[in-house]
Coordinates of C-alpha atoms in Angstrom, one line a residue:
Chain A
X1 CA 123.1 82.7 104.5
X2 CA 121.7 85.2 102.0
X3 CA 118.8 87.3 103.1
X4 CA 116.1 88.7 100.8
X5 CA 113.4 91.2 101.7
X6 CA 110.3 91.4 99.5
X7 CA 107.9 94.3 99.8
X8 CA 104.2 93.4 99.7
X9 CA 102.2 95.9 97.6
X10 CA 99.9 94.0 95.3
X11 CA 96.2 93.1 95.4
X12 CA 97.0 89.5 94.8
X13 CA 99.1 88.1 97.6
X14 CA 100.5 85.3 95.5
X15 CA 102.1 88.0 93.3
X16 CA 104.3 88.9 96.3
X17 CA 105.4 85.2 96.7
X18 CA 106.2 85.2 93.0
X19 CA 109.1 87.5 93.7
X20 CA 110.7 84.6 95.6
X21 CA 111.3 83.2 92.1
X22 CA 113.6 86.2 91.5
X23 CA 115.6 85.5 94.6
X24 CA 115.7 81.8 93.7
X25 CA 117.1 82.7 90.3
X26 CA 119.7 85.0 91.9
X27 CA 120.9 82.5 94.5
X28 CA 120.6 79.3 92.6
X29 CA 121.2 76.3 94.7
X30 CA 122.3 78.4 97.7
X31 CA 119.7 78.5 100.4
X32 CA 118.4 82.0 101.4
X33 CA 116.3 83.4 104.1
X34 CA 113.1 85.1 103.0
X35 CA 111.4 88.1 104.6
X36 CA 108.2 89.9 103.5
X37 CA 107.3 93.4 104.7
X38 CA 103.6 93.9 104.9
X39 CA 102.1 97.4 105.4
X40 CA 98.6 97.0 106.7
X41 CA 96.2 98.3 104.0
X42 CA 98.8 98.2 101.2
X43 CA 97.5 96.9 97.9
X44 CA 93.9 96.9 99.3
X45 CA 91.5 95.9 96.5
X46 CA 89.5 99.2 96.9
X47 CA 92.3 101.1 95.3
X48 CA 94.8 99.6 93.0
X49 CA 98.4 99.6 94.0
X50 CA 99.0 101.8 96.9
X51 CA 96.3 103.3 99.0
X52 CA 93.9 102.6 101.8
X53 CA 90.2 102.0 101.6
X54 CA 88.0 104.9 100.7
X55 CA 86.0 104.6 103.9
X56 CA 88.9 105.6 106.1
X57 CA 90.3 108.3 104.0
X58 CA 88.9 111.4 105.5
X59 CA 87.7 110.4 108.9
X60 CA 89.7 112.2 111.5
X61 CA 91.1 109.8 114.0
X62 CA 89.9 107.0 111.9
X63 CA 93.3 106.0 110.9
X64 CA 93.9 104.0 114.0
X65 CA 90.4 102.8 114.3
X66 CA 90.2 99.3 113.0
X67 CA 86.4 99.7 112.4
X68 CA 87.0 102.3 109.8
X69 CA 89.7 100.5 108.0
X70 CA 88.0 97.1 107.8
X71 CA 89.3 96.3 104.4
X72 CA 89.6 92.8 103.0
X73 CA 93.3 92.9 103.9
X74 CA 92.9 94.0 107.5
X75 CA 94.9 92.0 110.1
X76 CA 93.2 88.7 110.9
X77 CA 90.7 89.3 108.1
X78 CA 89.9 86.7 105.5
X79 CA 92.7 88.0 103.2
X80 CA 95.2 89.1 105.9
X81 CA 98.4 89.4 103.8
X82 CA 100.6 88.3 106.7
X83 CA 98.6 85.2 107.0
X84 CA 98.4 84.6 103.3
X85 CA 102.2 84.9 103.1
X86 CA 102.8 82.4 105.8
X87 CA 104.1 79.2 104.3
X88 CA 105.9 81.1 101.6
X89 CA 108.2 83.3 103.7
X90 CA 110.3 82.4 106.7
X91 CA 109.7 85.8 108.2
X92 CA 106.8 88.3 107.8
X93 CA 107.2 91.7 109.2
X94 CA 104.0 93.6 109.6
X95 CA 103.6 97.3 110.0
X96 CA 100.3 98.5 111.6
X97 CA 98.4 101.5 110.3
X98 CA 99.3 103.6 113.3
X99 CA 103.0 103.3 112.5
X100 CA 102.7 104.2 108.8
X101 CA 99.9 104.6 106.3
X102 CA 100.2 102.5 103.2
X103 CA 100.7 105.6 101.0
X104 CA 103.2 107.4 103.3
X105 CA 106.4 107.2 101.2
X106 CA 108.6 108.9 103.7
X107 CA 107.4 106.8 106.6
X108 CA 107.7 103.5 104.8
X109 CA 111.1 104.4 103.3
X110 CA 112.3 105.1 106.9
X111 CA 111.0 101.7 108.0
X112 CA 112.7 99.9 105.2
X113 CA 116.0 101.7 105.9
X114 CA 115.7 100.8 109.5
X115 CA 115.1 97.1 108.7
X116 CA 118.1 97.1 106.3
X117 CA 120.2 98.4 109.2
X118 CA 119.0 95.7 111.4
X119 CA 118.9 92.7 109.1
X120 CA 121.6 93.6 106.4
X121 CA 119.6 92.1 103.5
X122 CA 121.5 91.0 100.5
X123 CA 118.7 91.9 98.2
X124 CA 115.5 93.9 98.3
X125 CA 112.8 93.2 95.8
X126 CA 109.9 95.6 95.2
X127 CA 106.9 95.0 92.9
X128 CA 106.7 97.6 90.2
X129 CA 103.2 98.8 91.3
X130 CA 102.6 102.6 91.2
X131 CA 103.7 102.9 94.8
X132 CA 106.5 100.3 94.5
X133 CA 107.9 102.4 91.6
X134 CA 108.0 105.5 93.9
X135 CA 109.4 103.8 97.0
X136 CA 112.1 101.7 95.4
X137 CA 114.2 104.5 93.9
X138 CA 113.9 106.5 97.1
X139 CA 115.0 103.6 99.2
X140 CA 117.9 102.8 96.8
X141 CA 119.1 106.4 97.2
X142 CA 118.8 106.3 100.9
X143 CA 120.8 103.0 101.1
X144 CA 123.4 104.3 98.5
X145 CA 122.7 101.3 96.3
X146 CA 121.9 100.8 92.6
X147 CA 118.4 99.9 91.5
X148 CA 117.4 97.9 88.4
X149 CA 113.8 98.6 87.2
X150 CA 111.3 96.3 85.7
X151 CA 113.5 93.3 85.5
X152 CA 112.4 90.4 83.3
X153 CA 115.1 87.8 83.9
X154 CA 118.2 87.0 86.0
X155 CA 121.3 85.2 84.7
X156 CA 124.1 83.9 86.8
X157 CA 127.4 84.6 85.1
X158 CA 130.9 83.9 86.5
X159 CA 129.9 84.0 90.1
X160 CA 127.9 87.2 89.6
X161 CA 124.5 87.9 88.4
X162 CA 123.3 89.8 85.3
X163 CA 119.9 91.4 85.6
X164 CA 117.9 91.7 82.4
X165 CA 115.5 94.5 81.7
X166 CA 113.9 96.0 78.7
X167 CA 115.2 99.3 77.3
X168 CA 113.7 101.7 74.8
X169 CA 110.2 100.7 75.7
X170 CA 111.0 97.0 75.2
X171 CA 112.7 97.4 71.8
X172 CA 116.0 96.3 73.2
X173 CA 117.0 94.1 76.2
X174 CA 119.8 95.3 78.5
X175 CA 121.9 93.2 80.8
X176 CA 122.8 95.1 84.0
X177 CA 125.5 94.5 86.5
X178 CA 125.4 96.1 89.9
X179 CA 128.3 97.1 92.1
X180 CA 128.8 98.7 95.5
X181 CA 128.4 97.4 99.0
X182 CA 124.7 97.9 99.3
X183 CA 121.9 95.3 98.8
X184 CA 121.0 94.4 95.3
X185 CA 117.7 96.2 94.6
X186 CA 115.2 95.5 91.8
X187 CA 111.7 96.4 90.9
X188 CA 109.7 93.6 89.2
X189 CA 106.4 93.9 87.3
X190 CA 103.8 91.7 88.8
X191 CA 103.1 88.7 86.7
X192 CA 106.6 88.5 85.1
X193 CA 107.8 85.8 87.4
X194 CA 105.9 82.8 88.8
X195 CA 107.0 81.1 92.0
X196 CA 106.5 77.4 91.9
X197 CA 108.2 76.5 95.1
X198 CA 105.1 75.8 97.0
X199 CA 106.5 72.3 97.4
X200 CA 103.2 70.6 98.2
X201 CA 102.5 73.0 101.0
X202 CA 99.0 74.3 101.4
X203 CA 100.1 77.8 102.1
X204 CA 99.5 77.3 105.8
X205 CA 102.9 76.1 106.9
X206 CA 102.3 72.4 106.1
X207 CA 104.6 70.0 104.3
X208 CA 107.1 71.6 102.0
X209 CA 106.5 75.1 103.2
X210 CA 108.7 77.0 105.6
X211 CA 107.6 77.8 109.2
X212 CA 106.7 81.4 109.2
X213 CA 107.6 83.8 112.1
X214 CA 105.5 87.0 112.1
X215 CA 106.9 90.1 113.7
X216 CA 104.9 93.2 114.5
X217 CA 106.9 96.3 113.7
X218 CA 106.0 98.9 116.3
X219 CA 109.0 101.3 116.3
X220 CA 107.6 104.8 115.8
X221 CA 108.5 106.6 112.6
X222 CA 109.6 110.2 112.8
X223 CA 109.2 111.4 109.3
X224 CA 105.8 111.3 107.7
X225 CA 104.7 112.6 104.4
X226 CA 102.0 115.3 103.9
X227 CA 100.1 113.4 101.3
X228 CA 96.4 113.2 101.9
X229 CA 93.8 111.3 99.9
X230 CA 90.8 113.5 99.2
X231 CA 88.6 111.4 97.1
X232 CA 88.5 108.0 95.3
X233 CA 86.5 107.4 92.2
X234 CA 86.1 103.8 91.1
X235 CA 86.6 103.3 87.4
X236 CA 84.1 101.4 85.3
X237 CA 85.9 98.3 84.1
X238 CA 83.8 96.0 82.1
X239 CA 86.2 93.2 81.6
X240 CA 89.9 92.2 81.9
X241 CA 91.5 91.4 78.6
X242 CA 94.1 89.3 80.4
X243 CA 91.4 86.8 81.4
X244 CA 90.1 86.2 77.9
X245 CA 91.1 83.1 75.9
X246 CA 90.1 84.8 72.6
X247 CA 91.0 88.4 71.8
X248 CA 89.9 90.2 68.7
X249 CA 92.3 93.1 68.6
X250 CA 92.0 96.2 66.4
X251 CA 94.6 98.7 65.3
X252 CA 95.1 101.7 63.0
X253 CA 93.5 99.8 60.1
X254 CA 90.1 99.7 61.8
X255 CA 90.1 103.2 63.3
X256 CA 86.7 104.0 61.8
X257 CA 85.0 100.7 62.5
X258 CA 86.4 99.7 65.8
X259 CA 83.0 99.0 67.4
X260 CA 82.4 96.6 64.5
X261 CA 84.9 94.1 66.1
X262 CA 82.4 93.3 68.8
X263 CA 80.4 91.0 66.4
X264 CA 83.3 88.8 65.8
X265 CA 84.3 88.8 69.5
X266 CA 80.7 87.7 70.3
X267 CA 80.7 85.0 67.7
X268 CA 84.0 83.6 69.1
X269 CA 83.0 84.2 72.7
X270 CA 86.0 86.4 73.1
X271 CA 86.8 90.0 74.0
X272 CA 87.8 93.1 72.1
X273 CA 91.3 94.6 72.7
X274 CA 93.1 97.4 70.9
X275 CA 96.5 98.7 69.9
X276 CA 97.9 102.0 71.2
X277 CA 96.8 103.8 68.0
X278 CA 93.1 103.2 68.9
X279 CA 93.6 104.1 72.6
X280 CA 95.5 107.3 71.9
X281 CA 92.7 108.5 69.7
X282 CA 90.3 108.0 72.5
X283 CA 88.3 105.3 70.7
X284 CA 88.9 102.7 73.4
X285 CA 89.9 102.8 77.0
X286 CA 93.5 102.2 78.1
X287 CA 92.4 99.2 80.0
X288 CA 92.0 97.1 76.8
X289 CA 95.3 98.2 75.3
X290 CA 97.8 95.4 74.4
X291 CA 101.5 96.2 74.5
X292 CA 104.4 97.6 76.5
X293 CA 102.4 100.6 77.6
X294 CA 99.2 98.5 78.0
X295 CA 98.7 95.0 79.2
X296 CA 100.5 91.8 78.5
X297 CA 98.1 89.1 77.3
X298 CA 98.3 85.4 76.7
X299 CA 95.1 84.3 75.0
X300 CA 94.9 81.0 73.1
X301 CA 93.7 82.9 70.0
X302 CA 94.7 86.4 68.9
X303 CA 93.1 87.9 65.8
X304 CA 95.0 91.1 64.9
X305 CA 92.9 93.4 62.7
X306 CA 94.6 96.3 61.0
X307 CA 97.5 96.1 63.4
X308 CA 100.9 96.8 62.0
X309 CA 102.9 95.1 64.8
X310 CA 105.2 97.7 66.2
X311 CA 107.4 96.1 68.8
X312 CA 105.7 97.9 71.6
X313 CA 102.5 96.1 70.7
X314 CA 104.2 92.7 70.1
X315 CA 105.8 93.0 73.5
X316 CA 102.4 92.5 75.1
X317 CA 101.7 89.3 73.2
X318 CA 103.0 86.5 75.3
X319 CA 102.8 82.8 74.6
X320 CA 99.9 82.9 72.3
X321 CA 98.9 79.6 70.7
X322 CA 97.3 80.9 67.5
X323 CA 97.8 84.3 65.8
X324 CA 95.7 85.3 62.8
X325 CA 96.5 88.7 61.3
X326 CA 94.4 90.6 58.8
X327 CA 96.2 93.4 57.0
X328 CA 96.2 95.2 53.6
X329 CA 99.9 94.9 53.7
X330 CA 101.1 91.3 53.7
X331 CA 104.6 92.5 54.8
X332 CA 103.4 94.3 57.9
X333 CA 105.7 93.2 60.8
X334 CA 102.9 91.3 62.6
X335 CA 102.5 89.0 59.6
X336 CA 105.9 87.4 60.3
X337 CA 104.5 86.3 63.7
X338 CA 101.2 84.9 62.5
X339 CA 99.9 81.4 61.7
X340 CA 97.5 82.8 59.1
X341 CA 97.8 86.1 57.3
X342 CA 94.7 87.4 55.6
X343 CA 95.7 90.0 53.0
X344 CA 92.8 92.4 52.7
X345 CA 90.3 94.6 54.4
X346 CA 89.8 93.8 58.1
X347 CA 86.2 94.8 58.2
X348 CA 85.4 92.6 55.2
X349 CA 87.1 89.8 57.0
X350 CA 85.1 90.5 60.2
X351 CA 81.8 90.5 58.4
X352 CA 82.4 87.3 56.4
X353 CA 83.9 85.3 59.2
X354 CA 81.2 86.3 61.6
X355 CA 78.5 85.3 59.0
X356 CA 80.3 82.0 58.5
X357 CA 80.4 81.3 62.2
X358 CA 76.8 82.3 62.7
X359 CA 75.7 80.0 59.8
X360 CA 77.7 77.2 61.4
X361 CA 75.9 77.8 64.7
X362 CA 72.4 78.0 63.2
X363 CA 73.1 74.8 61.2
X364 CA 74.1 73.1 64.3
X365 CA 71.1 74.4 66.0
X366 CA 68.8 73.2 63.3
X367 CA 70.5 69.8 63.4
X368 CA 69.8 69.6 67.1
X369 CA 66.2 70.6 66.6
X370 CA 65.7 67.9 63.9
X371 CA 67.1 65.2 66.3
X372 CA 64.6 66.1 69.1
Chain B
X1 CA 105.5 131.0 92.6
X2 CA 108.7 129.5 91.3
X3 CA 108.5 126.3 89.2
X4 CA 111.4 124.3 87.9
X5 CA 110.7 121.7 85.2
X6 CA 113.2 118.9 85.0
X7 CA 113.1 117.4 81.5
X8 CA 114.9 115.1 79.2
X9 CA 115.5 115.1 75.4
X10 CA 115.1 111.5 74.3
X11 CA 115.2 109.5 71.0
X12 CA 111.7 109.1 69.6
X13 CA 111.6 105.4 70.2
X14 CA 108.2 105.1 68.5
X15 CA 110.0 105.7 65.2
X16 CA 112.3 102.8 65.7
X17 CA 111.5 100.0 63.3
X18 CA 111.9 96.4 64.1
X19 CA 112.8 93.6 61.7
X20 CA 111.2 90.4 63.2
X21 CA 112.6 88.2 60.4
X22 CA 116.2 89.1 61.4
X23 CA 115.5 90.3 64.9
X24 CA 117.2 93.6 64.5
X25 CA 116.3 97.0 65.7
X26 CA 116.8 99.8 63.2
X27 CA 118.1 102.8 65.1
X28 CA 119.5 104.9 62.3
X29 CA 118.3 108.5 61.7
X30 CA 116.3 108.7 64.9
X31 CA 114.8 112.0 65.8
X32 CA 115.4 113.5 69.2
X33 CA 112.3 114.9 71.0
X34 CA 111.3 116.3 74.3
X35 CA 110.1 113.3 76.4
X36 CA 106.3 113.2 76.1
X37 CA 105.6 113.1 79.8
X38 CA 108.0 115.9 80.4
X39 CA 106.3 118.0 77.7
X40 CA 103.1 117.6 79.8
X41 CA 105.0 118.8 82.9
X42 CA 106.2 121.9 81.2
X43 CA 102.8 122.6 79.6
X44 CA 101.3 122.3 83.1
X45 CA 103.8 124.8 84.5
X46 CA 103.0 127.2 81.7
X47 CA 99.3 126.9 82.5
X48 CA 100.0 127.9 86.1
X49 CA 102.1 130.8 84.9
X50 CA 99.3 132.0 82.6
X51 CA 97.0 132.2 85.6
X52 CA 99.6 133.6 88.0
X53 CA 101.6 136.4 86.5
X54 CA 104.3 136.4 89.2
X55 CA 105.0 132.8 88.5
X56 CA 108.4 131.9 86.9
X57 CA 109.3 128.8 85.0
X58 CA 112.8 127.4 84.6
X59 CA 113.6 124.4 82.4
X60 CA 116.5 122.2 83.5
X61 CA 117.9 119.3 81.6
X62 CA 121.1 117.2 81.6
X63 CA 122.5 115.9 78.4
X64 CA 125.1 116.3 75.7
X65 CA 125.6 119.8 74.1
X66 CA 123.5 118.6 71.2
X67 CA 120.3 119.1 73.2
X68 CA 120.8 122.9 73.0
X69 CA 118.5 123.6 70.1
X70 CA 115.7 121.6 71.8
X71 CA 116.1 123.7 75.0
X72 CA 116.2 126.9 72.9
X73 CA 112.9 126.0 71.4
X74 CA 111.4 125.7 74.9
X75 CA 112.8 129.1 75.8
X76 CA 110.9 130.5 72.8
X77 CA 107.8 129.7 74.9
X78 CA 106.8 131.7 78.0
X79 CA 109.6 130.2 80.0
X80 CA 112.0 132.4 82.0
X81 CA 115.2 130.4 82.2
X82 CA 116.8 127.4 80.7
X83 CA 119.7 125.4 82.2
X84 CA 121.6 122.6 80.5
X85 CA 123.8 120.5 82.7
X86 CA 126.5 119.1 80.5
X87 CA 129.9 117.7 81.0
X88 CA 131.8 114.9 79.3
X89 CA 132.5 113.5 82.8
X90 CA 128.8 112.8 83.3
X91 CA 128.6 110.5 80.3
X92 CA 127.4 107.0 81.3
X93 CA 125.9 108.1 84.6
X94 CA 123.2 105.8 85.9
X95 CA 120.0 107.1 87.6
X96 CA 121.7 107.1 91.0
X97 CA 124.4 109.5 89.8
X98 CA 122.2 111.5 87.4
X99 CA 119.8 112.3 90.2
X100 CA 122.7 113.3 92.4
X101 CA 124.0 115.7 89.7
X102 CA 120.6 117.2 89.1
X103 CA 119.9 117.6 92.8
X104 CA 123.2 119.4 93.4
X105 CA 122.2 122.0 90.8
X106 CA 118.6 122.2 92.0
X107 CA 119.7 122.8 95.6
X108 CA 121.3 126.0 94.5
X109 CA 118.0 127.3 93.0
X110 CA 115.0 128.7 94.8
X111 CA 111.7 126.9 93.9
X112 CA 108.3 126.1 95.3
X113 CA 107.7 123.2 93.0
X114 CA 109.6 120.7 90.8
X115 CA 107.6 119.3 87.9
X116 CA 108.9 116.3 85.9
X117 CA 107.5 113.6 83.7
X118 CA 106.7 110.2 85.2
X119 CA 108.4 107.9 82.5
X120 CA 111.0 108.6 79.9
X121 CA 110.7 106.8 76.6
X122 CA 114.3 105.7 76.5
X123 CA 115.3 104.5 80.0
X124 CA 111.8 104.2 81.4
X125 CA 113.0 103.5 85.0
X126 CA 111.1 106.4 86.5
X127 CA 113.9 106.6 89.1
X128 CA 115.0 110.2 88.6
X129 CA 111.9 112.1 90.1
X130 CA 111.8 110.0 93.2
X131 CA 115.6 110.1 93.6
X132 CA 115.8 113.9 93.2
X133 CA 113.1 114.2 95.8
X134 CA 115.0 111.9 98.2
X135 CA 118.2 113.9 97.6
X136 CA 116.4 117.2 98.4
X137 CA 114.3 115.8 101.2
X138 CA 111.0 116.3 99.4
X139 CA 107.9 114.2 98.8
X140 CA 107.1 113.0 95.2
X141 CA 104.2 111.7 93.3
X142 CA 104.2 109.9 90.0
X143 CA 101.6 109.3 87.4
X144 CA 99.7 112.6 87.8
X145 CA 96.9 112.7 85.2
X146 CA 95.2 116.0 86.2
X147 CA 96.2 119.1 88.3
X148 CA 93.5 121.1 90.1
X149 CA 94.6 124.6 89.1
X150 CA 92.0 126.1 91.5
X151 CA 93.7 124.6 94.5
X152 CA 97.3 125.2 93.6
X153 CA 99.4 127.6 95.5
X154 CA 102.8 127.8 97.2
X155 CA 101.6 125.7 100.2
X156 CA 99.9 122.8 98.5
X157 CA 98.8 121.2 95.3
X158 CA 95.7 119.1 94.6
X159 CA 95.9 116.6 91.8
X160 CA 94.6 113.3 90.4
X161 CA 96.4 110.0 89.8
X162 CA 94.8 107.4 87.6
X163 CA 95.2 103.8 88.7
X164 CA 94.1 100.6 87.1
X165 CA 90.7 100.6 88.8
X166 CA 90.3 104.0 90.2
X167 CA 91.1 107.7 90.1
X168 CA 92.4 109.1 93.4
X169 CA 92.5 112.8 94.3
X170 CA 95.4 113.8 96.5
X171 CA 96.7 116.8 98.3
X172 CA 100.4 117.3 98.9
X173 CA 102.3 120.0 100.7
X174 CA 104.8 122.0 98.7
X175 CA 107.7 122.2 97.9
X176 CA 107.5 118.7 96.4
X177 CA 108.3 116.9 93.1
X178 CA 105.2 116.2 91.0
X179 CA 105.5 113.9 88.0
X180 CA 103.0 114.2 85.2
X181 CA 101.8 111.4 83.0
X182 CA 101.1 112.0 79.3
X183 CA 97.6 110.9 79.9
X184 CA 97.1 114.3 81.5
X185 CA 97.0 115.6 78.0
X186 CA 98.5 119.0 78.8
X187 CA 100.0 120.3 75.5
X188 CA 102.8 122.7 74.9
X189 CA 101.7 125.8 72.9
X190 CA 103.3 126.3 69.6
X191 CA 106.2 128.7 69.3
X192 CA 104.9 132.0 67.8
X193 CA 105.9 132.5 64.2
X194 CA 107.7 135.7 64.9
X195 CA 109.7 133.9 67.6
X196 CA 111.0 131.1 65.4
X197 CA 114.5 132.6 65.2
X198 CA 114.4 134.6 68.4
X199 CA 117.7 134.8 70.1
X200 CA 117.2 133.2 73.6
X201 CA 120.8 132.9 74.6
X202 CA 120.3 135.4 77.3
X203 CA 117.9 133.0 79.1
X204 CA 120.2 130.0 78.7
X205 CA 122.8 128.9 81.2
X206 CA 125.2 125.9 80.6
X207 CA 126.5 124.4 83.8
X208 CA 129.4 122.0 83.8
X209 CA 131.3 120.1 86.5
X210 CA 133.5 123.2 87.1
X211 CA 130.4 124.6 88.9
X212 CA 129.1 121.4 90.4
X213 CA 132.4 120.2 91.6
X214 CA 132.1 116.4 91.6
X215 CA 135.3 114.3 92.0
X216 CA 136.3 112.2 89.0
X217 CA 135.2 108.8 90.4
X218 CA 131.9 110.1 91.7
X219 CA 130.1 110.6 88.4
X220 CA 129.9 109.0 84.9
X221 CA 130.0 105.3 84.5
X222 CA 132.8 105.1 87.1
X223 CA 130.6 106.5 89.8
X224 CA 127.5 104.6 88.8
X225 CA 126.2 101.7 90.9
X226 CA 124.5 99.9 87.9
X227 CA 126.1 99.4 84.5
X228 CA 124.7 98.2 81.2
X229 CA 127.0 95.2 80.4
X230 CA 125.5 94.5 77.0
X231 CA 122.3 95.0 75.0
X232 CA 120.6 92.6 72.6
X233 CA 117.4 92.3 70.7
X234 CA 114.7 89.8 71.7
X235 CA 114.2 86.9 69.5
X236 CA 110.6 86.7 68.3
X237 CA 109.7 83.4 67.0
X238 CA 108.4 83.8 63.5
X239 CA 105.7 81.3 62.3
X240 CA 105.0 79.5 59.1
X241 CA 102.3 81.7 58.0
X242 CA 99.7 80.7 55.5
X243 CA 98.6 83.6 53.2
X244 CA 95.0 83.8 52.2
X245 CA 92.6 86.4 50.8
X246 CA 89.3 87.5 52.5
X247 CA 87.4 85.6 49.8
X248 CA 85.2 82.5 50.2
X249 CA 88.2 80.2 50.1
X250 CA 90.2 82.3 52.5
X251 CA 87.4 82.6 55.0
X252 CA 86.8 78.8 54.8
X253 CA 90.5 78.2 55.5
X254 CA 90.3 80.4 58.6
X255 CA 87.0 78.9 59.7
X256 CA 88.4 75.3 59.4
X257 CA 91.5 76.4 61.3
X258 CA 89.4 77.7 64.2
X259 CA 87.3 74.5 64.1
X260 CA 90.4 72.3 64.2
X261 CA 91.9 74.2 67.1
X262 CA 88.7 74.0 69.1
X263 CA 87.8 77.6 69.1
X264 CA 84.3 76.9 67.7
X265 CA 81.8 75.1 69.7
X266 CA 78.3 74.4 68.5

């Protein structure tokens, strides 16, 4: 039976289970055995991606001290990843903090290589988190196997598989074949695949979910990296554009009036997002950028103001129900993708539409008042 | 201190145009540029050199002979040596093979630090820095957004990496591979006017497989473990757009659309 190993390194545990969908696509009807490797402290919410909690970072001797590393993902804690992955994976292999720190690339690579030796996995899947993107190529090299980065799809073709990934920053898709005797290795951006095989199970090993066997990995690791975390600064994030149903997005056409978009966003109870042009000028933070080098968003309504629609931007617009674009050029690329194209000045549109919505609201309000 | 910058000359993919109506990518007449992240890495090296007079900076790239003018431009800056690794046998090499070729050359050179970019505009796998590091038995860090030049010597480097929700300061022992992100904002200086035509051939070395000595089946597409079977453009679904003006009628049309779709609640 085929064996797949999935590396856990995301804040949301379900994202790790989502990678099972990749294995499912690769093996089709053929059953496979699933393994998850969990490094204690990896993907802890305090630091995105790859590091431990700030509290334990500089305390000498604190690394083995559970009290100092009491993060939300600590063993047995409310969000213990090994526990959360039970019911999804047949096997969970857990590495304790004293064996390897979650940011120790040399130590973790050594563990992965050791596990490959022992289990002979047919595939190793790594989430394309900042740490995953460093560990996957290193491991591929150590295992003398090919690696396909940021895959978006898998197609079974004449007994083999073709792995699909974007090239040229998403402007082109490439189908990749792997060869050699090593395991097939891929990195996968979180959120690209969704695993729906929960099969009525409740995530705790009940009906439809596999029985999970948890193994504690205790073999000492000889090579450790020198990397030390000196400080962690939390960033001020006001909102997540991925969670908004309505996005009012601005591009090069609203460079001078970007802050003016907020009015329309408020009127529509939405959020403001931006194209790269706005972000590169320092007008808006990277966290609200839509596109290949920003975030992928799927709101119900997307209003694109002064956005030309370069493919790197459009790449970030996924499954949007309604697109309205406002542009002085009716032939701007984004107009082809829109339900309504408003040909004209974006700020004029913002002002007029906001007023119209506000008038509608105050009418409604007055009506309600009259009825009381 | 000896710094080697490993860089790549790439097509300026931002200048590609895309025709959504016909789903075609227009790739003609594309300009080649120094990969933006790599430019930050070289700029970072030159900043170190400006502060430490005994520091040397070498630029290494692998590519076809046509990258030469680009490397020459970099040698008109305050760089000490440029190396182009180029051989027809290397054509079609994947990241596994490319990192092997680069590492074989790098292992013949003395250095305290390798600087690279984090992402390349064209391939965007970010494999090479980590794989060079693995080949040479070094640590590596991607996504560096700031370097602390006050705490930067032959033994260790202090730098920041920006994540989604935080900025983390790290210290790493050297030698190592540090990979810069363009968010670092380090900019290459301009070439001085009097140096525009400066002959830099004395600083440039071309290395081919005669020197690196790979067997035929080890490199190029034959030696690669991954292979691009085909490429295609994505199909973007165009919509039946309604064209309006931002006048009263147009705004009313948009307003009613939002109302119908349930985006407006009282």
